[in-house]
PDB file of N, CA and C in Angstrom:
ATOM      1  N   UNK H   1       8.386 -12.920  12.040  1.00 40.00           N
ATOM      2  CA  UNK H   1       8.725 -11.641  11.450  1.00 40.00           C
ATOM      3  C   UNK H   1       7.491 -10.769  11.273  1.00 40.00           C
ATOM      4  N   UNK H   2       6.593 -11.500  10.465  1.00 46.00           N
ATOM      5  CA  UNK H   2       5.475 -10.368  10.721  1.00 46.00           C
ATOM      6  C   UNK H   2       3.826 -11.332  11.338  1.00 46.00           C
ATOM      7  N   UNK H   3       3.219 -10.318  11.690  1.00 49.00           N
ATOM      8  CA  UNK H   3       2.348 -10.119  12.972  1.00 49.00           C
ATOM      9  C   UNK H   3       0.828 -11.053  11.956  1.00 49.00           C
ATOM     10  N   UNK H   4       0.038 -11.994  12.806  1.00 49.00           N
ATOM     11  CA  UNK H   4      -0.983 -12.337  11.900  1.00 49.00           C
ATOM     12  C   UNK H   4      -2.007 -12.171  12.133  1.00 49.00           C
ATOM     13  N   UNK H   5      -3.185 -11.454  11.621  1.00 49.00           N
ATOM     14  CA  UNK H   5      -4.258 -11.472  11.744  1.00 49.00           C
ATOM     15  C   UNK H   5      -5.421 -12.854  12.213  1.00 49.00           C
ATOM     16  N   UNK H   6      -6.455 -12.504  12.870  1.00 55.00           N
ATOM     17  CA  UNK H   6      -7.130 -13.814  13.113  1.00 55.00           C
ATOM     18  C   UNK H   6      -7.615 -14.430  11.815  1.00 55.00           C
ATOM     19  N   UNK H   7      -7.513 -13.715  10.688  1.00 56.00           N
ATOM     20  CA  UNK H   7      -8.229 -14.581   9.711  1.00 56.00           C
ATOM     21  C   UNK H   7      -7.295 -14.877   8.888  1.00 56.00           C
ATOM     22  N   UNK H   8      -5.739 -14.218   9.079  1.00 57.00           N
ATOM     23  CA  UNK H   8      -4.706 -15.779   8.572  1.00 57.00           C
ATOM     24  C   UNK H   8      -3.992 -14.481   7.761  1.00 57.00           C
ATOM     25  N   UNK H   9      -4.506 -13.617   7.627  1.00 61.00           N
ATOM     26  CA  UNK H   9      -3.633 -12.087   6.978  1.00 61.00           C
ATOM     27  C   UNK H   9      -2.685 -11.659   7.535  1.00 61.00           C
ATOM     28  N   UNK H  10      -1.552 -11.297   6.641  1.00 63.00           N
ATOM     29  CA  UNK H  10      -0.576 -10.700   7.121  1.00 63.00           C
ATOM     30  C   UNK H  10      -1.063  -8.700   7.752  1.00 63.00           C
ATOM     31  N   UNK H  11      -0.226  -8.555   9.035  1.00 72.00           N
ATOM     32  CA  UNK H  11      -0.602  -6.860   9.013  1.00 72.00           C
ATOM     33  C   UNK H  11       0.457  -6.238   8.589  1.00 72.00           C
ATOM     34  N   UNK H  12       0.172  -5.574   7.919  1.00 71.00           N
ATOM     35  CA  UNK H  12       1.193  -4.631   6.478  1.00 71.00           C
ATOM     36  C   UNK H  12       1.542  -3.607   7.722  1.00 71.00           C
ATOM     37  N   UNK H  13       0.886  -3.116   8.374  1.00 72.00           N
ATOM     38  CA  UNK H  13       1.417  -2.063   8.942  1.00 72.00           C
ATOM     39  C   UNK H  13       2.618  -2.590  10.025  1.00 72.00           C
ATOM     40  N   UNK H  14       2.158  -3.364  11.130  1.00 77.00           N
ATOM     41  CA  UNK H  14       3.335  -3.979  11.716  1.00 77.00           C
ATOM     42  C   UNK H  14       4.426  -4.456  10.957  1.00 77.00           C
ATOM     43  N   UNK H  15       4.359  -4.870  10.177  1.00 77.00           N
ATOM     44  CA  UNK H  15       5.277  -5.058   9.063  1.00 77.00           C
ATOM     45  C   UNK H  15       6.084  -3.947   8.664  1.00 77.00           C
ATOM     46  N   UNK H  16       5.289  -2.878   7.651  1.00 73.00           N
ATOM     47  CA  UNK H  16       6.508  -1.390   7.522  1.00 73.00           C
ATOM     48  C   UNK H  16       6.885  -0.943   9.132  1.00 73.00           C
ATOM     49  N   UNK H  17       6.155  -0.918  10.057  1.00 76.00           N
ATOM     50  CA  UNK H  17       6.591  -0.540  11.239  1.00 76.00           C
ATOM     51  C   UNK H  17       8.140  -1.336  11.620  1.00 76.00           C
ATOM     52  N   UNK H  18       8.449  -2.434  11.703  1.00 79.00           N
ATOM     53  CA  UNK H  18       9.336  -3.385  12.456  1.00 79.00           C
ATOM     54  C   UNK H  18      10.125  -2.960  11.332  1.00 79.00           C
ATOM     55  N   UNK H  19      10.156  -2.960   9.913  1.00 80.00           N
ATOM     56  CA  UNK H  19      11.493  -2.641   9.062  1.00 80.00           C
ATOM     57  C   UNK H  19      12.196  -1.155   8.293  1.00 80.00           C
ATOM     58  N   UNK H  20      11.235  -0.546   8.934  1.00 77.00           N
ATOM     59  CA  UNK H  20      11.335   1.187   8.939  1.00 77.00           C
ATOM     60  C   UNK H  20      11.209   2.251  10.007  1.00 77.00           C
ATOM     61  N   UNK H  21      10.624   1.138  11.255  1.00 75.00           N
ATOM     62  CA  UNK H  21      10.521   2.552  12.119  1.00 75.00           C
ATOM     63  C   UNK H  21       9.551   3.154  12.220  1.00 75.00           C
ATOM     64  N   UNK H  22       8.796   4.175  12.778  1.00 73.00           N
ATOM     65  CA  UNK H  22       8.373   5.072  12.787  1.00 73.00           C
ATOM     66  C   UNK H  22       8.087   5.998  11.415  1.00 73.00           C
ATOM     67  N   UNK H  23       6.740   6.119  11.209  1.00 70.00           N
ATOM     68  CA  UNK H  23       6.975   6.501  10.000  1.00 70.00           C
ATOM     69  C   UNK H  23       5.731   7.537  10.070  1.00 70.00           C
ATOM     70  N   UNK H  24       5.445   8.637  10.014  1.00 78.00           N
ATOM     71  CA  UNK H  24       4.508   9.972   9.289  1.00 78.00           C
ATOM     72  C   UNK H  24       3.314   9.657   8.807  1.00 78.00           C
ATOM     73  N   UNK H  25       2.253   9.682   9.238  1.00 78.00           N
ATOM     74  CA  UNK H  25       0.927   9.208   8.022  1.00 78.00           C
ATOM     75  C   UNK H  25       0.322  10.166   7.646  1.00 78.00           C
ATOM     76  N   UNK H  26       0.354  10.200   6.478  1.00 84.00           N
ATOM     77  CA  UNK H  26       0.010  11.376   5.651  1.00 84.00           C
ATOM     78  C   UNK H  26      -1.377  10.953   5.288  1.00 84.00           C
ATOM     79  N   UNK H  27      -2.480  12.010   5.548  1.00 89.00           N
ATOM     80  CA  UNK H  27      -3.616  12.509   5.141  1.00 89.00           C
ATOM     81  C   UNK H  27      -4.370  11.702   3.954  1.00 89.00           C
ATOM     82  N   UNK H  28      -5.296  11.078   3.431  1.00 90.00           N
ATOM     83  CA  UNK H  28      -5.316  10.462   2.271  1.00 90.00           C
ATOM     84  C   UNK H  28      -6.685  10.570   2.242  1.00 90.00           C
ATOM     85  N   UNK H  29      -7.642  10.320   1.265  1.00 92.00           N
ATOM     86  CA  UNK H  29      -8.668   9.554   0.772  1.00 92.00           C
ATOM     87  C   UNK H  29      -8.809   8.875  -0.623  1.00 92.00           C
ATOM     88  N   UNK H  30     -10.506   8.244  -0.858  1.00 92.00           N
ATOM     89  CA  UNK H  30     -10.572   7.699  -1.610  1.00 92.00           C
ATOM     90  C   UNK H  30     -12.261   7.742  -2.166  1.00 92.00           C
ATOM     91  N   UNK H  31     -12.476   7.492  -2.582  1.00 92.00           N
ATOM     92  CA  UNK H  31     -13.585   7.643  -2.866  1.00 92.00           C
ATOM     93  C   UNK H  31     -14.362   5.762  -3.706  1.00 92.00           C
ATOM     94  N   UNK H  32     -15.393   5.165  -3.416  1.00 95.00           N
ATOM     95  CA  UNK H  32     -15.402   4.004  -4.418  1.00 95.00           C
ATOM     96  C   UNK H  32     -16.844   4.543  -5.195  1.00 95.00           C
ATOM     97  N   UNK H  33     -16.808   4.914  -6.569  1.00 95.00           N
ATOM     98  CA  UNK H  33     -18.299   4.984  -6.987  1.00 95.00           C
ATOM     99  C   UNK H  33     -19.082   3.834  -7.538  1.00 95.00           C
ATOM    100  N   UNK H  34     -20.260   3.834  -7.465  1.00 96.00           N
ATOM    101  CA  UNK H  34     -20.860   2.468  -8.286  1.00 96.00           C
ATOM    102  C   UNK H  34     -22.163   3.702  -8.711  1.00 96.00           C
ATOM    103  N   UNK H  35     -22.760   2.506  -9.570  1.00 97.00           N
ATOM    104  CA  UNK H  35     -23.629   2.776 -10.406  1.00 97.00           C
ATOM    105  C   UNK H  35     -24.424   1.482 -11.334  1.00 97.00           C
ATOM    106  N   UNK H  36     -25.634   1.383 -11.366  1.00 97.00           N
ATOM    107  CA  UNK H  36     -26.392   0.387 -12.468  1.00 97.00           C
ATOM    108  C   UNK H  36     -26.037   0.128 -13.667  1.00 97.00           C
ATOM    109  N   UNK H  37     -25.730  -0.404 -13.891  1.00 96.00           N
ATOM    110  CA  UNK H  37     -25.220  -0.654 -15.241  1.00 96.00           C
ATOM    111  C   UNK H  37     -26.125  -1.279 -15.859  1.00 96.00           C
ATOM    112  N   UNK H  38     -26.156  -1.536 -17.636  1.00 96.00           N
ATOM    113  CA  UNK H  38     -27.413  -2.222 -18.396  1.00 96.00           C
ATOM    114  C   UNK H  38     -26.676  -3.830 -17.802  1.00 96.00           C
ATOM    115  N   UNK H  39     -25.938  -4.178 -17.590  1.00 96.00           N
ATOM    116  CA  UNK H  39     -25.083  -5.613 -17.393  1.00 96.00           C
ATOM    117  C   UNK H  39     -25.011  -5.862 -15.835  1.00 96.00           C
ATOM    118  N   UNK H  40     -25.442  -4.909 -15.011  1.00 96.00           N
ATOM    119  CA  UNK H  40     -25.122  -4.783 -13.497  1.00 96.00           C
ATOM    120  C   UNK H  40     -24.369  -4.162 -12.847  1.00 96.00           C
ATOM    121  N   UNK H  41     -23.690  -4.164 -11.801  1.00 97.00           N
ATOM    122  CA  UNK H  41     -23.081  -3.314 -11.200  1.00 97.00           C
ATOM    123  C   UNK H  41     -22.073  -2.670 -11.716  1.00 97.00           C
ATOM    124  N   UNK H  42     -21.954  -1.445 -11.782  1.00 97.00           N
ATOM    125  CA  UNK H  42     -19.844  -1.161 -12.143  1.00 97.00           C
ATOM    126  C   UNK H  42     -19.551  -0.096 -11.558  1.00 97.00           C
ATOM    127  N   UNK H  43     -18.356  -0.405 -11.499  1.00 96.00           N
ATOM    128  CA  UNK H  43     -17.141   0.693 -10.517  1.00 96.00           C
ATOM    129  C   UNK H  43     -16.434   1.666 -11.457  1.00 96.00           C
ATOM    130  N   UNK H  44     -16.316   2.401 -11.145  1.00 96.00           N
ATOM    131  CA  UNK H  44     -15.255   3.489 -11.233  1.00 96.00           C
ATOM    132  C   UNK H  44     -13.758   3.359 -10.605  1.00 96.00           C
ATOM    133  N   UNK H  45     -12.562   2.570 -11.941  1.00 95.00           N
ATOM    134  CA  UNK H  45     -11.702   2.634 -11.227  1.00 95.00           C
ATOM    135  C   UNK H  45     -10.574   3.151 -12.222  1.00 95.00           C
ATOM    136  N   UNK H  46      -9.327   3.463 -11.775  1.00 94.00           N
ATOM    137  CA  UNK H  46      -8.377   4.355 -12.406  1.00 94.00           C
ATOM    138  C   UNK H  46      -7.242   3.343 -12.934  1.00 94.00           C
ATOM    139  N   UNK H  47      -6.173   3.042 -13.926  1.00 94.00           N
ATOM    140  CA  UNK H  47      -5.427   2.826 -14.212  1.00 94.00           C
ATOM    141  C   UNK H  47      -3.817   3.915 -13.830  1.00 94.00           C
ATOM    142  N   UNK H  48      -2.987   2.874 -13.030  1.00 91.00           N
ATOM    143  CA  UNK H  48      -2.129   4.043 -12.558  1.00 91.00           C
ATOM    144  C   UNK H  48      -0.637   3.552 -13.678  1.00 91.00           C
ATOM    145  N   UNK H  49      -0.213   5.045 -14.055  1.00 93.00           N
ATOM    146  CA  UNK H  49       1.010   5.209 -14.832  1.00 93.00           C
ATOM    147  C   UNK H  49       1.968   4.136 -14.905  1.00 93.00           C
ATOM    148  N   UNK H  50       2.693   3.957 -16.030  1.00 93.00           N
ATOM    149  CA  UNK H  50       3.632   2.519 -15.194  1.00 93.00           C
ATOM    150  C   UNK H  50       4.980   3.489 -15.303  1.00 93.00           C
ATOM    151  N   UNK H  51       5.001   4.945 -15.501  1.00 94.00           N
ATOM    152  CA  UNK H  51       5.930   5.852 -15.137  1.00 94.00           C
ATOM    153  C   UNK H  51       6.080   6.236 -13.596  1.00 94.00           C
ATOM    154  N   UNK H  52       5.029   5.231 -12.567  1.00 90.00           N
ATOM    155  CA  UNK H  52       5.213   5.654 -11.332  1.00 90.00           C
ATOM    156  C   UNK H  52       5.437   4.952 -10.283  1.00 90.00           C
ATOM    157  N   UNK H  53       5.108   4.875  -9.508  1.00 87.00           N
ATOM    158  CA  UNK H  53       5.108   3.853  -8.424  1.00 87.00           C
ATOM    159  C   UNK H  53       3.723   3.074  -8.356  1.00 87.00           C
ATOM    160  N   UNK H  54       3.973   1.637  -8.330  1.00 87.00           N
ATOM    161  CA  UNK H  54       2.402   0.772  -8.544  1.00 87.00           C
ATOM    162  C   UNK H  54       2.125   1.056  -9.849  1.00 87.00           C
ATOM    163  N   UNK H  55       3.467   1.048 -11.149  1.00 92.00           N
ATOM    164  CA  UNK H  55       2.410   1.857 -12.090  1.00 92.00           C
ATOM    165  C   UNK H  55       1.548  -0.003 -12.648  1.00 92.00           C
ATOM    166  N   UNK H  56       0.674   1.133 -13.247  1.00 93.00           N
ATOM    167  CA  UNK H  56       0.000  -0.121 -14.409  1.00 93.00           C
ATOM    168  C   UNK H  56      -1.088  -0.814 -13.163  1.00 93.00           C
ATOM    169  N   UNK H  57      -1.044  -0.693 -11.807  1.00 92.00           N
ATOM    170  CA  UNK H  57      -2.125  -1.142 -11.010  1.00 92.00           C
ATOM    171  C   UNK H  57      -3.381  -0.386 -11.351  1.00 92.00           C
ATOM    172  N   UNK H  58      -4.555  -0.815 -10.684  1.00 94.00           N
ATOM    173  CA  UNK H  58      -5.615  -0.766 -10.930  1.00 94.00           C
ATOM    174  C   UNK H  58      -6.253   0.297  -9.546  1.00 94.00           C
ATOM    175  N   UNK H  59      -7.177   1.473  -9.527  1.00 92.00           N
ATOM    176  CA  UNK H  59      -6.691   1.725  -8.186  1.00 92.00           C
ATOM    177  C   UNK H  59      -8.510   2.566  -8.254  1.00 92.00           C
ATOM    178  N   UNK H  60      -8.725   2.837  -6.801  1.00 93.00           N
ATOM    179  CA  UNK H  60     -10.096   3.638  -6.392  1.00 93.00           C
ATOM    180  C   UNK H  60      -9.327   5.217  -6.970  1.00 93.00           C
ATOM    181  N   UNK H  61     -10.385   6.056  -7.162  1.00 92.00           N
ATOM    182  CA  UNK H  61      -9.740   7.483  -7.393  1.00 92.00           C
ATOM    183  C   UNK H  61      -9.657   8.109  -5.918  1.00 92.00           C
ATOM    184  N   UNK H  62      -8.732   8.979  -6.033  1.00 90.00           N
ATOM    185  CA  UNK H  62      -8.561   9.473  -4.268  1.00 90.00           C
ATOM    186  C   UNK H  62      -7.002   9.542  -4.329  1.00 90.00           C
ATOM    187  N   UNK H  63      -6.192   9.882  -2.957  1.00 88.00           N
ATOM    188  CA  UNK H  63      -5.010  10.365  -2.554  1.00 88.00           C
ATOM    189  C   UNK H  63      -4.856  11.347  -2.021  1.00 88.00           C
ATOM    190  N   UNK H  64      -3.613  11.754  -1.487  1.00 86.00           N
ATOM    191  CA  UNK H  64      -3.310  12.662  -0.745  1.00 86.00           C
ATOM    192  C   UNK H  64      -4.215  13.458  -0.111  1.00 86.00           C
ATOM    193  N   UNK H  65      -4.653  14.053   0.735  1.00 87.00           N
ATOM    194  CA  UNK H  65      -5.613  15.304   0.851  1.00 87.00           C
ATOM    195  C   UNK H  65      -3.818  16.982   1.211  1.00 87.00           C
ATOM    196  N   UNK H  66      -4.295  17.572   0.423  1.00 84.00           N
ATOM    197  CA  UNK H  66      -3.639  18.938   0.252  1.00 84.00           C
ATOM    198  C   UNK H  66      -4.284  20.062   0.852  1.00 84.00           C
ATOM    199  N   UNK H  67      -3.567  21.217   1.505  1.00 84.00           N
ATOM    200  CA  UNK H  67      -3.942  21.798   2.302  1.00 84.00           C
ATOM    201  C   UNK H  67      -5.355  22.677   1.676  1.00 84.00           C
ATOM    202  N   UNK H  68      -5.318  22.587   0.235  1.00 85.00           N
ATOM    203  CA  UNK H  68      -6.051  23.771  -0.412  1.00 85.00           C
ATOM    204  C   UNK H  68      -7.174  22.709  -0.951  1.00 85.00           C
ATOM    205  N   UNK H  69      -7.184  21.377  -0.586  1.00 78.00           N
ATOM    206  CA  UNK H  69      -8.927  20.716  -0.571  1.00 78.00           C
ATOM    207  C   UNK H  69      -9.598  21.446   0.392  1.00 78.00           C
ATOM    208  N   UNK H  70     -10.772  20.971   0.114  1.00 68.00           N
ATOM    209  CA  UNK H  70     -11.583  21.221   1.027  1.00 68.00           C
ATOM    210  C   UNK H  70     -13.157  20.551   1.226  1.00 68.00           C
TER     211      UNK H  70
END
C-alpha cells in the first residue's frame, strides 16, 4: 500500500497521492531559528491551537506564502 524509502520510511506523499489523487501544492515556508543560549542551543518553536487542525502540535514558524508577502 504504501511506497518505502531506503532507510525503512514510509513516503507520505505517495501515500496522499494513491488515496486522494492528484492534489494542488500550495506555496509554503518555514523558517527554523536558533540561537546560544546560557544552557546551549535553543529553537524557536510555536505551539499550534487545539481549535485547529494538528492543534496542540509543536511546529517551526512559517506557512502558506500569500500573494501580498514578499
Amino acid at each position: 500500500m504504501t511506497e518505502h524509502i531506503d532507510s525503512g520510511r514510509y513516503d507520505v506523499w505517495a501515500r496522499h497521492h494513491e488515496e486522494h489523487g492528484t492534489t494542488e501544492l500550495i506555496p509554503a515556508a518555514t523558517v527554523v531559528i536558533l540561537r546560544d543560549g546560557e544552557d546551549g542551543l535553543e529553537v524557536l518553536m510555536l505551539r499550534r491551537s487545539s481549535k485547529i487542525a494538528f492543534g496542540g502540535m509543536w511546529v517551526f514558524p512559517g506557512g502558506r506564502i500569500d500573494d501580498a508577502d514578499t
